[in-house]
Short mmCIF file of C-alpha atoms in Angstrom, two decimals:
data_model
loop_
_atom_site.label_atom_id
_atom_site.label_comp_id
_atom_site.label_asym_id
_atom_site.label_seq_id
_atom_site.Cartn_x
_atom_site.Cartn_y
_atom_site.Cartn_z
CA UNK J 89 -5.69 15.43 11.53
CA UNK J 90 -6.86 18.75 12.89
CA UNK J 91 -4.43 21.56 13.47
CA UNK J 92 -3.22 22.62 16.91
CA UNK J 93 -5.00 25.94 16.52
CA UNK J 94 -8.32 24.29 15.73
CA UNK J 95 -7.92 21.86 18.61
CA UNK J 96 -7.14 24.57 21.15
CA UNK J 97 -10.16 26.52 19.94
CA UNK J 98 -12.37 23.45 20.44
CA UNK J 99 -10.96 22.83 23.92
CA UNK J 100 -11.66 26.42 24.95
CA UNK J 101 -15.13 26.33 23.39
CA UNK J 102 -16.40 22.94 24.57
CA UNK J 103 -14.28 21.90 27.53
CA UNK J 104 -16.94 22.95 30.07
CA UNK J 105 -19.61 20.88 28.32
CA UNK J 106 -17.34 17.84 28.22
CA UNK J 107 -16.34 18.39 31.83
CA UNK J 108 -19.99 18.59 32.99
CA UNK J 109 -20.94 15.44 31.14
CA UNK J 110 -18.02 13.70 32.82
CA UNK J 111 -19.25 15.03 36.15
CA UNK J 112 -22.70 13.61 35.48
CA UNK J 113 -21.27 10.13 34.92
CA UNK J 114 -17.94 9.76 36.65
CA UNK J 115 -17.05 9.69 40.26
CA UNK J 116 -13.43 10.76 40.43
CA UNK J 117 -11.01 13.22 38.87
CA UNK J 118 -8.72 10.58 37.39
CA UNK J 119 -11.52 9.08 35.29
CA UNK J 120 -12.70 12.56 34.35
CA UNK J 121 -9.28 13.55 33.10
CA UNK J 122 -8.94 10.26 31.27
CA UNK J 123 -12.22 10.78 29.41
CA UNK J 124 -11.58 14.48 28.86
CA UNK J 125 -8.30 13.71 27.11
CA UNK J 126 -9.74 10.76 25.19
CA UNK J 127 -12.56 12.90 23.82
CA UNK J 128 -10.27 15.63 22.54
CA UNK J 129 -7.80 13.12 21.14
CA UNK J 130 -10.67 11.64 19.13
CA UNK J 131 -11.51 15.15 18.04
CA UNK J 132 -7.94 15.79 16.86
CA UNK J 133 -7.77 12.53 14.94
CA UNK J 134 -11.29 12.71 13.54
CA UNK J 135 -11.73 13.66 9.92
CA UNK J 136 -15.39 14.60 10.38
CA UNK J 137 -16.21 17.86 8.66
CA UNK J 138 -18.57 19.86 10.85
CA UNK J 139 -21.30 21.87 9.23
CA UNK J 140 -21.71 24.23 12.16
CA UNK J 141 -20.74 24.85 15.78
CA UNK J 142 -23.92 23.09 16.87
CA UNK J 143 -22.98 20.05 14.82
CA UNK J 144 -19.50 20.09 16.35
CA UNK J 145 -20.88 20.41 19.88
CA UNK J 146 -23.38 17.60 19.33
CA UNK J 147 -20.53 15.38 18.05
CA UNK J 148 -18.44 16.09 21.14
CA UNK J 149 -21.41 15.42 23.45
CA UNK J 150 -22.06 12.08 21.76
CA UNK J 151 -18.39 11.09 21.91
CA UNK J 152 -18.19 12.08 25.60
CA UNK J 153 -21.32 10.10 26.56
CA UNK J 154 -20.05 7.05 24.68
CA UNK J 155 -16.59 7.32 26.24
CA UNK J 156 -18.13 7.55 29.72
CA UNK J 157 -20.33 4.53 29.03
CA UNK J 158 -17.33 2.55 27.81
CA UNK J 159 -15.44 3.39 30.97
CA UNK J 160 -18.36 2.46 33.17
CA UNK J 161 -18.80 -0.85 31.40
CA UNK J 162 -15.86 -2.02 33.42
CA UNK J 163 -17.77 -3.77 36.18
CA UNK J 164 -15.10 -3.57 38.83
CA UNK J 165 -14.46 0.10 38.21
CA UNK J 166 -18.14 0.93 38.54
CA UNK J 167 -18.40 -0.95 41.79
CA UNK J 168 -15.28 -0.02 43.67
CA UNK J 169 -15.84 3.68 44.28
CA UNK J 170 -16.65 4.50 47.84
CA UNK J 171 -19.47 6.72 49.01
CA UNK J 172 -16.84 9.25 50.13
CA UNK J 173 -15.71 9.62 46.53
CA UNK J 174 -19.26 10.13 45.40
CA UNK J 175 -19.92 12.95 47.80
CA UNK J 176 -16.56 14.49 46.94
CA UNK J 177 -17.98 15.75 43.65
CA UNK J 178 -20.75 17.98 45.04
CA UNK J 179 -18.29 19.74 47.34
CA UNK J 180 -17.42 22.00 44.41
CA UNK J 181 -21.06 22.91 43.97
CA UNK J 182 -23.04 25.64 45.66
CA UNK J 183 -24.17 24.38 49.07
CA UNK J 184 -27.81 25.14 48.21
CA UNK J 185 -27.82 22.66 45.38
CA UNK J 186 -26.15 19.69 46.97
CA UNK J 187 -29.50 17.94 47.39
CA UNK J 188 -30.31 18.50 43.69
CA UNK J 189 -26.92 17.14 42.71
CA UNK J 190 -27.37 14.06 44.86
CA UNK J 191 -30.82 13.57 43.38
CA UNK J 192 -29.45 13.80 39.85
CA UNK J 193 -26.53 11.53 40.62
CA UNK J 194 -28.86 8.98 42.19
CA UNK J 195 -30.77 8.68 38.91
CA UNK J 196 -29.95 5.63 36.78
CA UNK J 197 -27.23 6.47 34.30
CA UNK J 198 -29.48 6.55 31.23
CA UNK J 199 -31.58 9.34 32.76
CA UNK J 200 -28.69 11.63 33.66
CA UNK J 201 -27.74 12.48 30.07
CA UNK J 202 -31.23 13.54 29.10
CA UNK J 203 -31.67 15.55 32.31
CA UNK J 204 -28.42 17.41 31.70
CA UNK J 205 -29.03 17.96 28.00
CA UNK J 206 -32.60 19.09 28.48
CA UNK J 207 -32.40 21.20 31.63
CA UNK J 208 -28.95 22.69 31.26
CA UNK J 209 -28.13 22.66 27.54
CA UNK J 210 -31.77 23.38 26.61
CA UNK J 211 -31.95 20.70 23.96
CA UNK J 212 -35.42 19.54 22.95
CA UNK J 213 -36.40 15.86 23.00
CA UNK J 214 -35.97 15.49 19.18
CA UNK J 215 -32.52 17.12 19.38
CA UNK J 216 -31.54 14.84 22.26
CA UNK J 217 -32.78 11.84 20.33
CA UNK J 218 -30.47 12.74 17.45
CA UNK J 219 -27.50 13.30 19.73
CA UNK J 220 -27.78 10.12 21.77
CA UNK J 221 -29.20 8.03 18.95
CA UNK J 222 -32.44 7.07 20.64
CA UNK J 223 -36.05 7.23 19.56
CA UNK J 224 -37.79 10.55 20.34
CA UNK J 225 -40.49 8.78 22.29
CA UNK J 226 -37.85 7.04 24.34
CA UNK J 227 -36.33 10.41 25.15
CA UNK J 228 -39.76 11.75 26.19
CA UNK J 229 -40.22 8.73 28.40
CA UNK J 230 -36.77 9.16 29.95
CA UNK J 231 -37.48 12.83 30.62
CA UNK J 232 -40.89 12.15 32.18
CA UNK J 233 -39.56 9.39 34.39
CA UNK J 234 -36.58 11.47 35.47
CA UNK J 235 -38.90 14.36 36.40
CA UNK J 236 -41.01 11.96 38.37
CA UNK J 237 -37.97 10.54 40.19
CA UNK J 238 -36.58 13.99 40.91
CA UNK J 239 -39.95 15.12 42.23
CA UNK J 240 -40.02 12.14 44.52
CA UNK J 241 -36.52 12.88 45.80
CA UNK J 242 -36.70 16.66 45.98
CA UNK J 243 -40.38 17.21 46.79
CA UNK J 244 -42.57 19.86 45.28
CA UNK J 245 -40.28 22.86 45.84
CA UNK J 246 -39.13 22.89 42.19
CA UNK J 247 -40.83 23.58 38.88
CA UNK J 248 -40.25 20.54 36.67
CA UNK J 249 -41.37 21.82 33.24
CA UNK K 277 -36.17 23.60 37.33
CA UNK K 278 -34.17 24.84 34.36
CA UNK K 279 -32.87 27.67 36.46
CA UNK K 280 -31.98 25.27 39.24
CA UNK K 281 -30.03 23.09 36.84
CA UNK K 282 -28.28 26.12 35.37
CA UNK K 283 -27.15 27.07 38.83
CA UNK K 284 -26.27 23.47 39.58
CA UNK K 285 -24.08 22.83 36.54
CA UNK K 286 -22.69 26.28 35.81
CA UNK K 287 -20.03 26.10 38.52
CA UNK K 288 -18.72 22.86 37.01
CA UNK K 289 -16.08 24.04 34.57
CA UNK K 290 -12.99 22.54 33.06
CA UNK K 291 -10.09 23.67 35.21
CA UNK K 292 -7.28 25.50 33.45
CA UNK K 293 -4.83 22.87 34.71
CA UNK K 294 -6.97 20.13 33.15
CA UNK K 295 -7.07 21.98 29.84
CA UNK K 296 -3.31 22.56 29.93
CA UNK K 297 -2.60 18.92 30.68
CA UNK K 298 -4.95 17.91 27.88
CA UNK K 299 -3.24 20.23 25.40
CA UNK K 300 0.12 18.79 26.39
CA UNK K 301 -1.28 15.24 26.16
CA UNK K 302 -2.60 15.90 22.65
CA UNK K 303 0.65 17.49 21.53
CA UNK K 304 2.54 14.45 22.80
CA UNK K 305 0.14 11.96 21.24
CA UNK K 306 0.26 13.67 17.89
CA UNK K 307 4.02 14.27 17.98
CA UNK K 308 3.34 17.99 18.12
CA UNK K 309 0.55 17.66 15.58
CA UNK K 310 2.66 15.94 12.95
CA UNK K 311 2.14 12.38 14.21
CA UNK K 312 -0.66 11.59 11.90
CA UNK K 313 1.17 13.13 9.00
CA UNK K 314 4.10 10.90 9.92
CA UNK K 315 1.60 8.05 9.96
CA UNK K 316 0.47 9.06 6.51
CA UNK K 317 4.09 9.11 5.39
CA UNK K 318 4.43 5.62 6.81
CA UNK K 319 1.38 4.57 4.83
CA UNK K 320 2.96 6.08 1.73
CA UNK K 321 6.16 4.19 2.51
CA UNK K 322 4.23 0.92 2.97
CA UNK K 323 2.37 1.59 -0.27
CA UNK K 324 5.65 2.24 -2.06
CA UNK K 325 7.18 -0.95 -0.65
CA UNK K 326 4.09 -2.93 -1.67
CA UNK K 327 4.21 -1.37 -5.14
CA UNK K 328 7.90 -2.31 -5.42
CA UNK K 329 7.17 -5.87 -4.32
CA UNK K 330 4.31 -6.08 -6.79
CA UNK K 331 6.53 -4.74 -9.54
CA UNK K 332 9.25 -7.21 -8.59
CA UNK K 333 6.67 -10.00 -8.60
CA UNK K 334 5.24 -8.95 -11.94
CA UNK K 335 8.72 -8.19 -13.25
CA UNK K 336 9.96 -11.57 -12.05
CA UNK K 337 6.99 -13.23 -13.68
CA UNK K 338 7.65 -11.30 -16.86
CA UNK K 339 11.35 -12.19 -16.78
CA UNK K 340 10.56 -15.86 -16.22
CA UNK K 341 7.78 -16.24 -18.74
CA UNK K 342 9.27 -14.15 -21.53
CA UNK K 343 11.11 -16.30 -24.04
CA UNK K 344 14.28 -14.66 -25.27
CA UNK K 345 15.43 -17.55 -27.37
CA UNK K 346 13.51 -20.15 -29.37
CA UNK K 347 14.44 -23.60 -30.55
CA UNK K 348 12.75 -24.68 -33.73
CA UNK K 349 12.79 -28.39 -34.45
CA UNK K 350 11.79 -29.68 -37.87
CA UNK K 351 11.68 -33.19 -39.15
CA UNK K 352 8.16 -33.35 -40.25
CA UNK K 353 6.57 -32.51 -37.03
CA UNK K 354 7.59 -28.87 -36.79
CA UNK K 355 7.61 -27.43 -33.31
CA UNK K 356 9.08 -24.41 -31.63
CA UNK K 357 9.98 -24.06 -27.98
CA UNK K 358 10.30 -20.68 -26.30
CA UNK K 359 13.27 -20.59 -23.94
CA UNK K 360 13.54 -18.05 -21.14
CA UNK K 361 16.75 -16.45 -19.91
CA UNK K 362 17.20 -19.30 -17.45
CA UNK K 363 17.30 -21.89 -20.22
CA UNK K 364 13.87 -23.26 -19.38
CA UNK K 365 11.10 -24.04 -21.83
CA UNK K 366 8.18 -21.65 -21.37
CA UNK K 367 6.18 -22.43 -24.49
CA UNK K 368 5.78 -25.24 -27.01
CA UNK K 369 3.98 -24.61 -30.30
CA UNK K 370 3.27 -26.96 -33.17
CA UNK K 371 3.54 -25.53 -36.70
CA UNK K 372 1.75 -28.27 -38.54
CA UNK K 373 -0.67 -31.03 -37.59
CA UNK K 374 2.06 -33.46 -36.61
CA UNK K 375 3.80 -30.72 -34.69
CA UNK K 376 0.67 -29.84 -32.76
CA UNK K 377 0.11 -33.51 -31.98
CA UNK K 378 3.67 -33.88 -30.76
CA UNK K 379 3.55 -30.70 -28.66
CA UNK K 380 0.36 -31.86 -26.96
CA UNK K 381 2.03 -35.08 -25.81
CA UNK K 382 5.25 -33.47 -24.59
CA UNK K 383 5.70 -32.63 -20.94
CA UNK K 384 8.66 -30.30 -21.20
CA UNK K 385 7.30 -26.96 -20.05
CA UNK K 386 9.42 -25.32 -17.34
CA UNK K 387 12.12 -27.95 -17.92
CA UNK K 388 15.64 -27.31 -19.16
CA UNK K 389 15.90 -27.13 -22.95
CA UNK K 390 18.41 -30.01 -23.16
CA UNK K 391 15.95 -32.23 -21.30
CA UNK K 392 13.23 -31.06 -23.71
CA UNK K 393 15.32 -31.94 -26.77
CA UNK K 394 16.10 -35.36 -25.32
CA UNK K 395 12.38 -35.92 -24.77
CA UNK K 396 11.62 -34.95 -28.34
CA UNK K 397 14.37 -37.17 -29.73
CA UNK K 398 13.08 -40.06 -27.62
CA UNK K 399 9.54 -39.63 -28.86
CA UNK K 400 8.54 -42.81 -30.70
CA UNK K 401 7.53 -41.06 -33.92
CA UNK K 402 10.65 -38.90 -34.02
CA UNK K 403 12.89 -41.85 -33.22
CA UNK K 404 11.20 -43.83 -36.00
CA UNK K 405 11.67 -40.99 -38.50
CA UNK K 406 15.33 -40.58 -37.58
CA UNK K 407 15.88 -44.31 -37.89
CA UNK K 408 14.42 -44.05 -41.41
CA UNK K 409 17.17 -41.60 -42.24
CA UNK K 410 14.90 -38.53 -42.13
CA UNK K 411 16.63 -35.20 -41.68
CA UNK K 412 16.16 -33.10 -38.57
CA UNK K 413 17.01 -29.43 -38.41
CA UNK K 414 17.25 -27.58 -35.16
CA UNK K 415 17.37 -23.81 -35.31
CA UNK K 416 18.28 -21.66 -32.36
CA UNK K 417 16.61 -18.30 -32.74
CA UNK K 418 17.44 -15.27 -30.73
CA UNK K 419 19.63 -12.24 -30.35
CA UNK K 420 23.16 -12.79 -31.48
CA UNK K 421 24.40 -13.01 -27.94
CA UNK K 422 25.91 -15.18 -25.29
CA UNK K 423 22.75 -17.05 -24.38
CA UNK K 424 21.95 -17.98 -27.98
CA UNK K 425 25.51 -19.22 -28.45
CA UNK K 426 25.28 -21.20 -25.23
CA UNK K 427 21.98 -22.78 -26.23
CA UNK K 428 23.24 -23.56 -29.70
CA UNK K 429 26.24 -25.22 -28.13
CA UNK K 430 23.95 -27.19 -25.80
CA UNK K 431 21.76 -28.27 -28.72
CA UNK K 432 24.79 -29.37 -30.68
CA UNK K 433 25.92 -31.43 -27.71
CA UNK K 434 22.52 -33.14 -27.62
CA UNK K 435 22.74 -33.94 -31.33
CA UNK K 436 26.30 -35.24 -31.34
CA UNK K 437 25.22 -38.84 -31.29
CA UNK K 438 22.42 -38.38 -33.80
CA UNK K 439 22.68 -38.73 -37.55
CA UNK K 440 21.00 -36.53 -40.14
CA UNK K 441 20.73 -33.55 -37.86
CA UNK K 442 21.61 -29.96 -38.67
CA UNK K 443 21.89 -27.11 -36.23
CA UNK K 444 21.51 -23.49 -37.23
CA UNK K 445 21.38 -20.09 -35.67
CA UNK K 446 18.79 -17.59 -36.87
CA UNK K 447 17.85 -14.07 -35.89
CA UNK K 448 14.47 -12.97 -34.63
CA UNK K 449 13.78 -11.17 -37.92
CA UNK K 450 14.03 -14.45 -39.77
CA UNK K 451 11.61 -16.00 -37.31
CA UNK K 452 9.08 -13.25 -37.82
CA UNK K 453 9.21 -13.81 -41.58
CA UNK K 454 8.94 -17.58 -41.07
CA UNK K 455 5.89 -17.25 -38.84
CA UNK K 456 4.31 -14.88 -41.31
CA UNK K 457 4.62 -17.63 -43.90
CA UNK K 458 3.14 -20.16 -41.49
CA UNK K 459 6.38 -22.13 -41.34
CA UNK K 460 8.70 -22.98 -38.54
CA UNK K 461 12.13 -21.44 -38.73
CA UNK K 462 14.05 -24.48 -39.92
CA UNK K 463 11.56 -25.19 -42.64
CA UNK K 464 11.44 -21.52 -43.65
CA UNK K 465 15.20 -21.49 -44.06
CA UNK K 466 14.98 -24.57 -46.28
CA UNK K 467 12.09 -22.92 -48.15
CA UNK K 468 14.23 -19.83 -48.86
CA UNK K 469 16.99 -22.05 -50.14
CA UNK K 470 14.51 -23.87 -52.34
CA UNK K 471 12.98 -20.65 -53.64
CA UNK K 472 16.37 -19.47 -54.83
CA UNK K 473 16.35 -22.48 -57.11
CA UNK K 474 12.69 -22.21 -58.08
CA UNK K 475 10.88 -18.87 -57.51
CA UNK K 476 7.49 -20.54 -57.99
CA UNK K 477 7.76 -22.48 -54.75
CA UNK K 478 5.31 -21.27 -52.09
CA UNK K 479 5.33 -21.85 -48.33
CA UNK K 480 2.13 -23.90 -48.63
CA UNK K 481 3.94 -26.36 -50.88
CA UNK K 482 6.57 -27.16 -48.30
CA UNK K 483 4.54 -26.82 -45.12
CA UNK K 484 3.77 -30.51 -44.79
CA UNK K 485 6.86 -31.90 -46.48
CA UNK K 486 9.45 -33.61 -44.36
CA UNK K 487 12.81 -31.95 -44.09
CA UNK K 488 14.30 -34.82 -45.99
CA UNK K 489 11.86 -34.24 -48.83
CA UNK K 490 12.74 -30.57 -48.97
CA UNK K 491 16.42 -31.33 -48.74
CA UNK K 492 16.20 -33.83 -51.54
CA UNK K 493 14.24 -31.37 -53.63
CA UNK K 494 16.94 -28.75 -53.11
CA UNK K 495 19.61 -31.26 -54.05
CA UNK K 496 17.65 -32.25 -57.11
CA UNK K 497 17.19 -28.66 -58.30
CA UNK K 498 20.81 -27.84 -57.54
CA UNK K 499 21.73 -30.56 -59.95
CA UNK K 500 19.55 -28.95 -62.63
CA UNK K 501 16.55 -31.21 -62.11
CA UNK K 502 12.88 -30.28 -62.50
CA UNK K 503 10.25 -30.13 -59.79
CA UNK K 504 7.66 -32.81 -60.00
CA UNK K 505 4.66 -30.72 -58.95
CA UNK K 506 2.54 -33.78 -58.51
CA UNK K 507 4.58 -34.50 -55.41
CA UNK K 508 2.99 -31.48 -53.66
CA UNK K 509 -0.42 -33.07 -54.04
CA UNK K 510 0.78 -35.93 -51.94
CA UNK K 511 2.49 -33.88 -49.32
CA UNK K 512 5.04 -35.74 -47.37
CA UNK K 513 4.87 -38.83 -49.55
CA UNK K 514 8.01 -40.03 -51.20
CA UNK K 515 11.16 -38.22 -52.07
CA UNK K 516 12.07 -35.73 -54.68
CA UNK K 517 15.16 -37.16 -56.05
CA UNK K 518 18.62 -37.24 -54.64
CA UNK K 519 21.30 -34.75 -55.21
CA UNK K 520 24.69 -33.96 -53.87
CA UNK K 521 25.66 -32.89 -50.41
CA UNK K 522 24.19 -30.23 -48.18
CA UNK K 523 26.26 -27.27 -49.17
CA UNK K 524 28.16 -25.72 -46.36
CA UNK K 525 25.86 -26.97 -43.63
CA UNK K 526 27.41 -29.14 -41.00
CA UNK K 527 25.82 -32.33 -39.89
CA UNK K 528 25.61 -33.83 -36.44
CA UNK K 529 25.77 -30.83 -34.32
CA UNK K 530 28.04 -28.51 -36.29
CA UNK K 531 26.46 -25.15 -36.66
CA UNK K 532 26.00 -23.12 -39.79
CA UNK K 533 25.97 -19.42 -38.98
#
């Protein structure tokens, strides 16, 4: 088990990343808090020895994505959130980017991870493939299709490369 | 687009309240970060309990299967039964061909020793030998303690109604010497007695003789007779002369210590 000091350091260092990934997938604060706590509990109990900060961050990203997917596998949960709840999330965002947020959130779930990891965390396709455990070509395909879908939703006002 | 996404996601941050609740949640779940260590202690405790159970199991097995007393029965079949501390037969060994044959037909393992002796006495060959006035010696071998005395007493009780039977007690040291000579304990004791009268006697000479033959040989030599060595070439055939009594041994269940 990891020490309290190590755990608090990890929370301070990676909590925003975990929180954003939750935001990409989940539609309410209760689920977000549930996953947030689950991820760090797994971290505390894990005996994985991290080679570097990047390794540690990649591990937390993978655990968060998997935890979100597990939560969303519950059919009823994924189908009982109202539209009001969905638009509650972007209210914390800058007003100028609400349309971008809605466009991202309207993407199928499998595209949202790669969009976030590529455009915000600046991971390359090979790095993303290692983190999410998918083929590099699959990641390229997911990125291309997501760009295409975002372009369709947001128009040509953005640079998509 | 990268810049757009930076601006989009940057404002999303883990709230301090969320982090605080998470820290408290983790502290609670880990019993203030000792929970898993407690779990490890539990595992150690389980391991210790399992080890104790295993030791008890192995110890119990050892206690049950370790003979602490032996009963050596000689008539001509010579067999020895290992008796555990519960008075049950845990091994049966034949010390000559007839003994091995007899031990292979007996079904006395894990039975009480008195039952085993009854089975042996009821064996057709043994019963026939006894009816022909052959001599049976039964030696209880073990530490000079309560259990040996109890078994000896039990053996004597079994032999009360039988003629030509002698019961002895012997120590483990005697048994070791007997086994080294390839003889069962009762026969070894008779061999020692015989050797006092004739130092040239070897264990091989008496191995296949009946107890009666040995006894008669002892009686003969005690009376100043000579050994007819030709009798050893026809082991087990005929007698070696008759002598007097059997010294201070007691017949029919009376022990000689």
